[in-house]
Short mmCIF file of C-alpha atoms and ligand atoms in Angstrom, two decimals:
data_model
loop_
_atom_site.label_atom_id
_atom_site.label_comp_id
_atom_site.label_asym_id
_atom_site.label_seq_id
_atom_site.Cartn_x
_atom_site.Cartn_y
_atom_site.Cartn_z
CA MET A 1 95.24 89.95 -114.75
CA ARG A 2 91.53 90.80 -115.33
CA ILE A 3 90.41 94.29 -114.33
CA PRO A 4 87.28 93.76 -112.28
CA GLU A 5 84.14 95.22 -113.64
CA GLY A 6 83.04 98.54 -111.94
CA LEU A 7 86.49 99.43 -110.76
CA VAL A 8 86.68 103.19 -109.98
CA TYR A 9 89.93 104.83 -110.19
CA LEU A 10 90.35 107.82 -107.91
CA ASP A 11 94.24 107.90 -107.63
CA ASN A 12 95.38 110.29 -110.23
CA ASN A 13 98.03 111.68 -108.29
CA ALA A 14 99.68 108.36 -108.21
CA THR A 15 99.40 107.86 -111.96
CA THR A 16 96.95 108.43 -114.84
CA ALA A 17 95.47 106.41 -117.66
CA CYS A 18 97.39 107.02 -121.03
CA ALA A 19 95.09 109.16 -123.15
CA PRO A 20 94.03 107.12 -126.33
CA GLU A 21 95.47 110.08 -128.47
CA VAL A 22 98.85 109.63 -126.56
CA VAL A 23 98.75 105.80 -127.37
CA ALA A 24 98.07 106.53 -130.86
CA ALA A 25 100.69 109.14 -131.27
CA MET A 26 103.35 106.72 -129.82
CA GLU A 27 102.33 103.45 -131.83
CA PRO A 28 104.42 104.02 -134.96
CA TYR A 29 107.58 104.66 -132.97
CA TRP A 30 107.32 101.07 -131.45
CA GLY A 31 107.37 99.60 -134.97
CA ALA A 32 108.08 101.16 -138.50
CA ALA A 33 109.61 104.35 -136.99
CA PHE A 34 112.07 102.82 -134.51
CA GLY A 35 115.26 104.52 -135.49
CA ASN A 36 117.75 105.95 -133.09
CA ALA A 37 117.37 109.65 -132.99
CA GLU A 38 121.17 110.09 -133.04
CA SER A 39 121.48 108.13 -136.55
CA ALA A 40 122.19 110.09 -139.57
CA HIS A 41 120.19 108.05 -141.85
CA PHE A 42 116.52 108.29 -142.72
CA ALA A 43 115.08 106.22 -140.03
CA GLY A 44 117.29 108.30 -137.39
CA ARG A 45 116.05 111.63 -138.96
CA LEU A 46 112.51 110.44 -138.56
CA ALA A 47 113.13 109.56 -135.03
CA ARG A 48 114.81 113.05 -134.26
CA ARG A 49 112.14 114.89 -135.87
CA ALA A 50 109.58 113.24 -133.61
CA VAL A 51 111.79 114.16 -130.63
CA GLU A 52 112.21 117.86 -131.52
CA SER A 53 108.54 118.22 -132.17
CA ALA A 54 107.77 116.69 -128.74
CA ARG A 55 110.34 119.21 -127.29
CA ALA A 56 108.54 122.05 -129.06
CA ALA A 57 105.17 120.81 -127.72
CA VAL A 58 106.74 120.82 -124.18
CA SER A 59 108.38 124.14 -124.36
CA GLY A 60 105.33 125.78 -126.05
CA ALA A 61 102.88 124.63 -123.39
CA LEU A 62 105.22 126.03 -120.67
CA GLY A 63 106.19 129.22 -122.35
CA ALA A 64 109.93 127.96 -122.19
CA ASP A 65 112.59 127.87 -124.92
CA PRO A 66 113.10 124.46 -126.57
CA GLY A 67 116.85 124.69 -125.33
CA GLN A 68 115.63 124.63 -121.71
CA VAL A 69 113.88 121.24 -121.97
CA PHE A 70 115.70 117.86 -121.57
CA PHE A 71 114.07 114.68 -121.84
CA THR A 72 114.66 112.19 -118.87
CA SER A 73 112.85 109.04 -117.52
CA GLY A 74 110.67 111.14 -115.07
CA ALA A 75 110.83 113.42 -111.95
CA THR A 76 112.76 110.97 -109.77
CA GLU A 77 115.65 111.26 -112.18
CA GLY A 78 115.28 115.01 -112.52
CA ASN A 79 115.22 115.57 -108.92
CA ASN A 80 118.23 113.49 -108.19
CA TRP A 81 120.11 114.98 -111.17
CA ILE A 82 119.96 118.24 -109.69
CA PHE A 83 121.18 117.22 -106.20
CA GLN A 84 123.96 115.16 -107.79
CA ALA A 85 125.02 118.15 -110.04
CA PHE A 86 125.14 120.47 -107.08
CA ALA A 87 127.24 117.85 -104.88
CA ASP A 88 129.71 117.42 -107.96
CA SER A 89 130.09 121.33 -108.22
CA LYS A 90 132.23 121.21 -104.98
CA SER A 91 130.23 124.45 -103.93
CA ALA A 92 131.59 126.28 -100.99
CA ALA A 93 128.03 126.70 -99.90
CA ARG A 94 127.60 123.26 -97.87
CA ARG A 95 123.73 123.90 -96.84
CA VAL A 96 120.64 122.53 -98.60
CA ALA A 97 117.14 123.31 -97.89
CA VAL A 98 114.18 121.26 -98.74
CA SER A 99 110.56 121.17 -97.43
CA ALA A 100 109.66 118.57 -94.85
CA ILE A 101 106.81 117.56 -97.26
CA GLU A 102 108.80 116.80 -100.34
CA HIS A 103 108.43 113.71 -102.24
CA LYS A 104 110.94 110.86 -101.27
CA SER A 105 112.88 111.51 -104.49
CA VAL A 106 113.88 114.94 -103.14
CA LEU A 107 114.01 114.06 -99.50
CA ASN A 108 116.17 111.12 -99.90
CA ALA A 109 118.39 112.89 -102.43
CA ALA A 110 118.88 115.65 -99.80
CA ARG A 111 119.87 112.91 -97.21
CA ARG A 112 122.34 111.38 -99.60
CA LEU A 113 124.00 114.84 -99.70
CA GLU A 114 123.94 114.70 -95.88
CA SER A 115 125.97 111.59 -96.06
CA PHE A 116 128.65 113.43 -98.23
CA GLY A 117 128.87 116.09 -95.51
CA PHE A 118 126.27 118.74 -96.49
CA GLU A 119 124.00 120.20 -93.81
CA VAL A 120 120.22 119.64 -94.70
CA ALA A 121 117.72 122.04 -93.31
CA LEU A 122 114.08 120.88 -93.39
CA LEU A 123 111.66 123.79 -94.15
CA PRO A 124 108.63 123.22 -91.66
CA VAL A 125 105.01 123.70 -92.91
CA THR A 126 101.80 125.27 -91.29
CA GLN A 127 98.80 123.33 -90.16
CA ASP A 128 97.46 123.75 -93.71
CA GLY A 129 100.49 122.11 -95.36
CA VAL A 130 102.16 125.22 -96.68
CA VAL A 131 105.76 125.99 -96.24
CA ASP A 132 106.23 128.46 -93.47
CA LEU A 133 107.74 131.51 -95.05
CA ALA A 134 108.99 133.09 -91.76
CA ALA A 135 110.82 129.82 -90.88
CA ALA A 136 112.13 129.52 -94.49
CA ARG A 137 113.51 133.11 -94.01
CA GLU A 138 115.60 131.89 -91.20
CA ALA A 139 116.82 128.73 -92.68
CA ILE A 140 117.68 130.04 -96.29
CA ARG A 141 120.63 132.02 -95.26
CA PRO A 142 123.95 132.78 -96.92
CA GLY A 143 125.99 129.62 -97.04
CA THR A 144 122.77 127.87 -98.52
CA GLY A 145 123.73 126.37 -102.07
CA LEU A 146 120.52 124.65 -103.11
CA VAL A 147 116.92 124.98 -102.24
CA SER A 148 114.34 122.62 -103.48
CA VAL A 149 110.53 122.99 -102.89
CA GLN A 150 107.58 121.42 -104.72
CA LEU A 151 104.93 123.47 -106.56
CA ALA A 152 102.04 121.29 -105.25
CA ASN A 153 102.05 118.32 -102.74
CA ASN A 154 101.07 114.85 -103.89
CA GLU A 155 99.24 114.09 -100.85
CA THR A 156 97.17 117.04 -100.06
CA GLY A 157 97.34 119.04 -103.35
CA VAL A 158 98.64 122.14 -101.28
CA VAL A 159 100.21 124.72 -103.58
CA GLN A 160 103.55 125.95 -102.16
CA PRO A 161 104.79 129.77 -102.22
CA VAL A 162 107.32 128.82 -104.77
CA ARG A 163 107.83 132.46 -106.15
CA GLU A 164 108.66 133.56 -102.64
CA LEU A 165 110.99 130.91 -102.05
CA ALA A 166 112.97 131.20 -105.18
CA GLU A 167 113.29 134.80 -104.37
CA LEU A 168 114.72 133.81 -100.76
CA ALA A 169 117.01 131.28 -102.40
CA HIS A 170 118.35 133.85 -104.94
CA GLU A 171 118.81 136.42 -102.02
CA ALA A 172 121.04 134.01 -100.25
CA GLY A 173 122.91 133.05 -103.45
CA ALA A 174 121.34 129.53 -103.83
CA PHE A 175 120.07 127.85 -106.68
CA PHE A 176 116.35 127.00 -106.71
CA HIS A 177 114.87 123.58 -107.79
CA CYS A 178 111.10 122.90 -108.04
CA ASP A 179 109.43 119.43 -108.29
CA ALA A 180 106.57 120.59 -110.22
CA VAL A 181 105.26 117.16 -111.25
CA GLN A 182 101.69 117.37 -109.35
CA ALA A 183 101.14 120.91 -110.60
CA LEU A 184 101.44 120.27 -114.29
CA GLY A 185 98.09 119.99 -116.15
CA LYS A 186 96.24 121.05 -112.71
CA MET A 187 96.89 124.59 -112.22
CA PRO A 188 98.16 127.41 -114.60
CA PHE A 189 101.85 128.43 -113.85
CA SER A 190 104.80 130.06 -115.56
CA LEU A 191 108.15 128.75 -114.93
CA ALA A 192 109.48 132.18 -115.85
CA ASP A 193 107.21 133.98 -113.35
CA LEU A 194 107.92 131.65 -110.62
CA GLY A 195 111.71 132.43 -111.03
CA VAL A 196 112.76 128.66 -110.61
CA ASP A 197 116.25 127.76 -111.97
CA SER A 198 115.00 124.19 -112.63
CA ALA A 199 111.98 122.03 -112.53
CA ALA A 200 111.30 118.26 -112.81
CA PHE A 201 108.23 116.59 -114.51
CA SER A 202 106.76 113.20 -115.30
CA ALA A 203 104.69 112.35 -118.31
CA HIS A 204 102.56 109.62 -116.56
CA LYS A 205 100.98 112.18 -114.31
CA ILE A 206 99.34 114.00 -117.20
CA HIS A 207 97.92 111.07 -119.14
CA GLY A 208 101.23 110.36 -120.93
CA PRO A 209 103.44 107.09 -120.65
CA LYS A 210 105.43 105.91 -117.73
CA GLY A 211 109.11 106.34 -117.83
CA ALA A 212 109.25 109.51 -119.66
CA GLY A 213 109.53 113.11 -118.20
CA PHE A 214 111.74 116.19 -118.63
CA LEU A 215 113.89 118.48 -116.66
CA PHE A 216 113.62 122.25 -117.41
CA LEU A 217 117.02 123.98 -116.92
CA ARG A 218 116.63 127.91 -117.10
CA ALA A 219 120.13 128.42 -117.98
CA GLY A 220 119.94 125.84 -120.63
CA ALA A 221 122.88 123.16 -120.94
CA ASN A 222 125.71 125.56 -121.82
CA ARG A 223 125.24 127.94 -118.82
CA PHE A 224 124.12 125.56 -116.36
CA PRO A 225 126.26 126.40 -113.18
CA PHE A 226 127.08 122.81 -112.09
CA PRO A 227 128.95 119.98 -113.77
CA MET A 228 126.55 117.48 -115.75
CA PRO A 229 126.16 114.33 -113.40
CA LEU A 230 125.86 111.76 -116.06
CA ALA A 231 128.68 110.71 -118.66
CA GLY A 232 127.97 109.23 -121.84
CA GLY A 233 127.08 110.06 -125.56
CA GLY A 234 126.12 113.58 -126.14
CA GLN A 235 122.18 113.18 -126.24
CA GLU A 236 120.14 115.91 -124.67
CA CYS A 237 123.21 118.26 -124.86
CA GLY A 238 125.00 115.85 -122.33
CA VAL A 239 122.25 116.42 -119.75
CA ARG A 240 120.66 113.19 -120.33
CA PRO A 241 123.07 111.03 -122.39
CA GLY A 242 121.67 107.76 -123.52
CA THR A 243 119.64 106.69 -126.42
CA HIS A 244 116.29 108.60 -126.52
CA ASN A 245 112.99 106.70 -125.52
CA VAL A 246 111.33 108.02 -128.71
CA PRO A 247 108.02 106.43 -128.11
CA GLY A 248 107.95 107.83 -124.57
CA ILE A 249 109.02 111.32 -125.59
CA VAL A 250 106.38 111.34 -128.40
CA GLY A 251 103.73 110.30 -125.86
CA LEU A 252 105.00 113.07 -123.59
CA GLY A 253 104.69 115.54 -126.34
CA ARG A 254 101.19 114.55 -127.05
CA ALA A 255 99.98 114.68 -123.61
CA MET A 256 101.45 118.19 -123.31
CA GLU A 257 99.26 119.24 -126.19
CA LEU A 258 96.13 117.68 -124.33
CA LEU A 259 96.64 119.44 -121.13
CA PRO A 260 93.24 120.63 -119.64
CA ASP A 261 92.14 124.10 -120.39
CA ALA A 262 90.84 126.72 -117.61
CA SER A 263 87.22 125.46 -118.17
CA ALA A 264 88.18 121.95 -117.55
CA LEU A 265 89.95 122.74 -114.45
CA ALA A 266 87.10 124.78 -113.12
CA ARG A 267 84.76 121.72 -113.61
CA MET A 268 87.35 119.70 -111.75
CA LYS A 269 87.38 122.12 -108.92
CA ALA A 270 83.63 122.31 -108.79
CA MET A 271 83.22 118.53 -108.73
CA ARG A 272 85.87 118.50 -105.75
CA ASP A 273 84.12 121.09 -103.91
CA ALA A 274 80.67 119.25 -104.18
CA PHE A 275 82.34 116.03 -103.01
CA GLU A 276 83.94 117.52 -100.02
CA THR A 277 80.83 119.22 -99.07
CA ALA A 278 78.85 116.01 -99.20
CA ALA A 279 81.72 114.04 -97.51
CA LEU A 280 81.81 116.42 -94.49
CA VAL A 281 78.11 115.96 -94.11
CA ALA A 282 78.19 112.16 -94.46
CA ILE A 283 80.92 111.40 -92.21
CA PRO A 284 80.54 113.21 -88.94
CA GLY A 285 83.91 114.55 -87.58
CA SER A 286 85.57 114.34 -90.93
CA ARG A 287 87.96 117.04 -92.16
CA VAL A 288 89.81 117.98 -95.28
CA ASN A 289 93.47 118.35 -94.71
CA GLY A 290 94.83 121.56 -96.00
CA ALA A 291 91.36 122.92 -96.53
CA GLY A 292 92.51 126.56 -95.57
CA ALA A 293 95.25 126.50 -98.23
CA GLU A 294 95.24 127.02 -102.10
CA ARG A 295 94.93 123.44 -103.48
CA LEU A 296 95.03 121.61 -106.68
CA PRO A 297 91.45 121.23 -108.20
CA ASN A 298 91.78 117.39 -108.15
CA THR A 299 92.83 116.45 -104.82
CA THR A 300 90.96 115.83 -101.45
CA ASN A 301 92.78 114.41 -98.48
CA LEU A 302 90.19 113.37 -95.98
CA PHE A 303 90.64 112.60 -92.37
CA ILE A 304 87.99 110.05 -91.28
CA PRO A 305 87.70 109.49 -87.51
CA GLY A 306 87.49 106.12 -85.98
CA VAL A 307 88.83 103.65 -88.58
CA PRO A 308 92.26 103.38 -89.92
CA SER A 309 92.30 104.00 -93.66
CA ASP A 310 94.14 100.73 -94.60
CA ILE A 311 91.29 98.80 -92.98
CA LEU A 312 88.83 100.98 -94.74
CA MET A 313 90.53 100.64 -97.86
CA ASP A 314 90.59 96.81 -97.58
CA SER A 315 86.69 96.85 -97.38
CA LEU A 316 86.39 98.98 -100.59
CA PRO A 317 88.35 96.84 -103.21
CA LEU A 318 86.57 98.27 -106.09
CA PHE A 319 87.69 101.82 -105.38
CA CYS A 320 91.28 102.85 -106.17
CA VAL A 321 92.11 105.63 -103.59
CA SER A 322 95.37 106.11 -101.56
CA ASN A 323 96.23 106.47 -97.98
CA GLY A 324 99.72 108.10 -98.64
CA SER A 325 101.74 108.53 -101.60
CA ALA A 326 101.75 105.35 -103.84
CA CYS A 327 105.53 105.03 -103.31
CA ASN A 328 104.82 104.49 -99.54
CA THR A 329 102.09 101.84 -99.80
CA GLY A 330 103.43 98.67 -98.03
CA ALA A 331 105.09 100.78 -95.42
CA ILE A 332 103.51 100.92 -92.11
CA ASP A 333 104.48 104.45 -91.19
CA PRO A 334 101.55 106.84 -91.53
CA SER A 335 102.16 109.74 -93.86
CA TYR A 336 105.02 111.97 -92.95
CA VAL A 337 103.39 114.96 -95.00
CA LEU A 338 100.44 114.82 -92.73
CA GLN A 339 102.57 114.38 -89.59
CA ALA A 340 104.54 117.56 -90.76
CA MET A 341 101.28 119.45 -90.82
CA GLY A 342 100.75 118.63 -87.10
CA LEU A 343 98.55 115.50 -87.28
CA SER A 344 99.41 112.75 -84.65
CA ARG A 345 100.48 109.44 -86.02
CA ASP A 346 97.02 107.90 -85.34
CA LYS A 347 95.19 110.80 -86.97
CA ALA A 348 97.55 110.54 -90.13
CA ARG A 349 96.66 106.85 -90.16
CA ASN A 350 92.88 107.72 -90.61
CA CYS A 351 93.34 109.66 -93.94
CA ILE A 352 92.46 108.86 -97.39
CA ARG A 353 93.52 110.68 -100.63
CA VAL A 354 91.09 111.04 -103.56
CA SER A 355 92.49 112.41 -106.67
CA THR A 356 90.51 112.94 -109.84
CA SER A 357 91.18 113.40 -113.58
CA VAL A 358 89.49 115.20 -116.38
CA SER A 359 87.63 112.05 -116.90
CA THR A 360 86.37 111.38 -113.55
CA LEU A 361 82.45 111.26 -113.28
CA GLU A 362 80.36 112.90 -110.53
CA THR A 363 78.73 109.60 -110.08
CA GLU A 364 82.12 107.77 -109.48
CA LEU A 365 82.73 110.18 -106.60
CA GLN A 366 79.14 109.85 -105.31
CA SER A 367 79.36 106.04 -105.48
CA PHE A 368 82.73 106.18 -103.71
CA LEU A 369 81.14 108.29 -100.88
CA ASN A 370 78.27 105.90 -100.40
CA ALA A 371 80.54 102.93 -100.24
CA LEU A 372 82.85 104.83 -97.84
CA ARG A 373 79.96 105.66 -95.38
CA ALA A 374 78.52 102.08 -95.42
CA ALA A 375 82.11 100.64 -94.90
CA LYS A 376 82.82 103.02 -92.12
CA ASP A 377 79.30 102.02 -90.53
CA ALA A 378 80.00 98.41 -90.83
CA LEU A 379 83.29 98.75 -89.27
CA LYS A 380 82.38 100.90 -86.22
N1 PMP B 1 107.46 114.29 -106.88
C1 PMP B 1 106.26 114.18 -106.73
C2 PMP B 1 105.57 115.11 -106.00
C3 PMP B 1 105.65 113.05 -107.07
O1 PMP B 1 104.10 112.94 -106.82
C4 PMP B 1 106.09 111.97 -107.72
C5 PMP B 1 105.30 110.68 -108.20
N2 PMP B 1 104.86 110.08 -107.12
C6 PMP B 1 107.53 112.25 -108.04
C7 PMP B 1 108.15 113.28 -107.64
C8 PMP B 1 108.31 110.91 -108.75
O2 PMP B 1 107.78 110.90 -110.07
P1 PMP B 1 108.24 109.55 -110.88
O3 PMP B 1 107.80 108.43 -110.05
O4 PMP B 1 107.46 109.64 -112.06
O5 PMP B 1 109.66 109.63 -111.07
#
C-alpha cells in the first residue's frame, strides 16, 4: 500500500513511528544475532546479553531495579496478567475497583473477573476527567483486593491522582496496579514515589516496536503476592514464560534511552497550547475536554459543535487523527471516556483527539487546523 504524499500523522497516542535508531538497534537481531536468549551457546549468550542490556536501559530510565522489570508483548498483556494473577490468588477480598475511563484492556479484564463472581466498582471521574477522590475513598474500602487506575488517559491526556489512589488502596489492604502506557515519555514520574505495586507499558507508544512491552512488579518475581498466571519454561523468572522477542526487546531498550527530556516536553506543551488557543478562536463553540486538569503535553481532545467527528474525519483523509481510542474505531458507540466526564452521547460524538510526538511540526498542526475549519464550514 502506498502512503499518500502529504499525510499528516497526529495520532501518536494510538501508536508512534519507530525511531530510526530503534530500527537500527533491532536490525542485527533479525539476522546474524538470531539466537534464543535461553540457549547456553555463543548465539544464545549474545541474545541474552542484548535482553539484559535492554532490561538495564528500562530499569535505569525508570529508577527501578532490573529485577522488577519483566518483558511482555505490551500493556494489554500486562494489564490482563495482573487481573488473572489476582483471580488465581483465591483472595478473600472479592472486590475490584477500576476507574470508569480505563482502557478496554483493564475494563474488560475487570468484567471478566465479574463473571468469576468478583464485585467490580467503577470509580467515577469529574467533568475534567480526573478520578473523583471522594468517591474513590468510599469505593476503595476493606474487602477490596485489587485497584487499577491509569496514570494518564489515552483519549484526553488527563493525568490521574495515582499516588493518592495507591495510598487509598494500601490503606484498604488492596494491591494497586497502574496502566502507565500513555504517561511514559510524556511526563516525568517515579514508580517508587507513586507507590504502585505494578505497572504496564508498551514500546510502540514511545517510538519502539509493536508487540513489545514490560510489566513492572515492585516486589519482583519471588515476593510477588499472587500466583504466576502463565505456565511454561522459566523465562522472565516465570512471569512471562516463552521465548524472548529479542528484536522487540532490543528496540524497546533503545526507545527507553531516547525518551524526550524536559526541554523537549516543554516544547511539546508550548506547541499544544498554541494549537488549542488557535483552535478555540478558529472554531466558535469548540472546547478542550479536560482543559481544567493536568494533562499530557501532547494531547488535545477537542469538542467541535455541529459536525459529528466521523463525518469530519472522512472529509480530512490526509490527516490521521482519532475520534476515540484506536481500538474503538469501527464501533459506533461514542467515547465512554467522554461520556463518563458528563458529555452527552451526541456531544461525545463531536470530539476529535489530536496527539503529537516530538517530531510533530508546528506547521502540521496549523495545516490541520486550517483544513478542519474549511471542512467544518463546507459541511455546515
Ligand atoms: N492502556 C492504554 C491507556 C492504552 O492507550 C493502550 C493502547 N491503546 C493500552 C493500554 C494497550 O496497549 P497495547 O495495545 O500496546 O497492548
